Amino acid sequence: MLVFAKIKSIQEKLKSLKNGTTIGFVPTMGALHEGHLSLVEKAKKENDIVVVSIFVNPTQFDNIEDLINYPKNIDKDLSLLKSAHCDIVFTPTPEEIYANNIQSQSFDFDGLELQMEGKFREGHFNGVGTIVERFFEIVKPHKAYFGEKDFQQLQIVKKLVEKHKISTKIISCPIHREKDGLAMSSRNTRLTKEQRAAAPFIYETLNKAKIQFTTKNASEVSKWVENEFKNHPLFTLEYFEIADEETLLPVETKVSTKNYRAFIAIFAGKVRLIDNISL
Ligand code: PAF
C-alpha cells in the first residue's frame, strides 16, 4: 500500500498506471470503522485499484469545536486499510489542498443543500462540494463510494457530478450498523459509556416511525418522534423529517410512486449524530 501526502506525487503514480486501469475512490475523514472498510471492499471488487483519502476537511465544519475534536487515528487507519488491501492512501494537509485560502466555493445543488443538514450546518455542503470536486480532479476515479448514512451528502454528490459533467460514477452503499442498531460513525467514539449504551434508541425510534408512517401522515409521525425525545435524559433532538428521497423536500401528501426516507439528527452532549431509514 502506498501513502502520498502530496498532490503531485499521487498524480504521478496514478498517471503511471497501465492504460485502462480502473480506479475506485473512497473519500474519508479518517477514524475508520467497519462502515468505511465495507466501502473499500466494494471498491476493491469493482475496480483494478482502490484509492482512499484521509482528510478532515476544515471547510465543511460549521463548528470549530467539532473540527478540533473530530477523532483522529492515522496509524490505526493505515493499518486497517492495509488489511483491507487498499492500494493507495492520500493524506494531504489542509495547506496542500487549499494553499493559503481555506475557503469553500459556492454551489447550487438545486435546493438539495437547503434542507435538513443544510438548515443546521451553515456552509457544510459548500465545503463538501469543494473537497469532493477537488479530490475528483486529483484522483480522477471511475467510481466513488459514499455511504447512505450521509444520505443528503450522497444526493448532493450525485447532483455535483451531474451538474459539473464529471464522469465519475457515484456508488451508494447501505448504512453499516453496530449489532445493537446504532449507525456506525467516527463520532461514536466520542460518546460516553452511558450515551453509547442508550444510543440504539435512535434507530429504534426510526424503526417505530417507519411503522407509524404506514398508517399516519408525516406530521403526526414527526410529533410522535419529537415527544419521544422531549424527556430523554441524554439526547436532544435537532430535527426529524420525512422527505422525498429525490428532492429531499419534506413530504406533505404521500404519493405511492415516490420513495420516502426519515432523517434524524440528535445531540448526545456535544456529539452530533445523524441517521436515516428508508420508509
Ligand atoms: O463523509 C465524509 O466523511 C466527508 O464528508 C467526505 C465525503 C470525506 C468529504 O470530506
mmCIF file of C-alpha atoms in Angstrom, residues 26-29 36 39 57 60-61 70 109 112-113 115-118 121 124-132 136 145-161 170-172 187 239 245 248 263 274 276:
data_model
loop_
_atom_site.group_PDB
_atom_site.id
_atom_site.type_symbol
_atom_site.label_atom_id
_atom_site.label_comp_id
_atom_site.label_asym_id
_atom_site.label_seq_id
_atom_site.Cartn_x
_atom_site.Cartn_y
_atom_site.Cartn_z
ATOM 1 C CA VAL A 26 -13.332 6.165 -1.139
ATOM 2 C CA PRO A 27 -13.103 9.652 0.382
ATOM 3 C CA THR A 28 -12.976 9.635 4.192
ATOM 4 C CA MET A 29 -12.134 11.863 7.127
ATOM 5 C CA HIS A 36 -15.613 2.625 5.707
ATOM 6 C CA LEU A 39 -16.820 0.721 1.031
ATOM 7 C CA ASN A 57 -11.863 18.838 5.607
ATOM 8 C CA GLN A 60 -17.252 21.545 5.866
ATOM 9 C CA PHE A 61 -17.301 22.176 9.636
ATOM 10 C CA TYR A 70 -13.007 15.195 15.306
ATOM 11 C CA PHE A 109 -27.363 21.895 -5.806
ATOM 12 C CA LEU A 112 -30.868 19.886 -2.023
ATOM 13 C CA GLU A 113 -28.413 21.879 0.082
ATOM 14 C CA GLN A 115 -32.896 21.038 3.510
ATOM 15 C CA MET A 116 -32.106 19.337 6.838
ATOM 16 C CA GLU A 117 -28.304 19.375 7.360
ATOM 17 C CA GLY A 118 -28.213 22.497 5.189
ATOM 18 C CA ARG A 121 -24.880 23.335 9.403
ATOM 19 C CA HIS A 124 -21.470 22.474 5.222
ATOM 20 C CA PHE A 125 -22.409 21.374 1.713
ATOM 21 C CA ASN A 126 -20.313 24.069 0.044
ATOM 22 C CA GLY A 127 -17.380 22.563 1.958
ATOM 23 C CA VAL A 128 -18.314 19.015 0.932
ATOM 24 C CA GLY A 129 -18.803 20.066 -2.716
ATOM 25 C CA THR A 130 -15.457 21.869 -2.746
ATOM 26 C CA ILE A 131 -13.442 18.969 -1.364
ATOM 27 C CA VAL A 132 -15.197 16.232 -3.325
ATOM 28 C CA PHE A 136 -12.196 14.020 -8.149
ATOM 29 C CA TYR A 145 -18.211 5.246 -2.974
ATOM 30 C CA PHE A 146 -20.423 7.074 -0.465
ATOM 31 C CA GLY A 147 -22.391 5.657 2.470
ATOM 32 C CA GLU A 148 -26.126 6.190 2.820
ATOM 33 C CA LYS A 149 -25.722 7.312 6.431
ATOM 34 C CA ASP A 150 -24.965 10.726 4.947
ATOM 35 C CA PHE A 151 -27.858 10.365 2.527
ATOM 36 C CA GLN A 152 -28.183 14.086 1.846
ATOM 37 C CA GLN A 153 -24.459 14.266 1.084
ATOM 38 C CA LEU A 154 -24.843 11.312 -1.294
ATOM 39 C CA GLN A 155 -27.659 13.048 -3.222
ATOM 40 C CA ILE A 156 -25.624 16.250 -3.320
ATOM 41 C CA VAL A 157 -22.539 14.487 -4.684
ATOM 42 C CA LYS A 158 -24.738 12.876 -7.369
ATOM 43 C CA LYS A 159 -26.022 16.351 -8.228
ATOM 44 C CA LEU A 160 -22.454 17.719 -8.295
ATOM 45 C CA VAL A 161 -21.294 15.176 -10.886
ATOM 46 C CA ILE A 170 -21.280 7.580 -7.715
ATOM 47 C CA ILE A 171 -21.953 4.318 -5.923
ATOM 48 C CA SER A 172 -24.203 4.411 -2.877
ATOM 49 C CA ARG A 187 -18.190 10.266 16.099
ATOM 50 C CA TYR A 239 -34.550 17.555 13.663
ATOM 51 C CA GLU A 245 -35.560 10.732 -1.429
ATOM 52 C CA LEU A 248 -35.249 15.902 -0.080
ATOM 53 C CA PHE A 263 -33.978 11.584 8.651
ATOM 54 C CA ILE A 274 -27.327 11.512 12.260
ATOM 55 C CA ASN A 276 -31.927 7.740 8.395
#
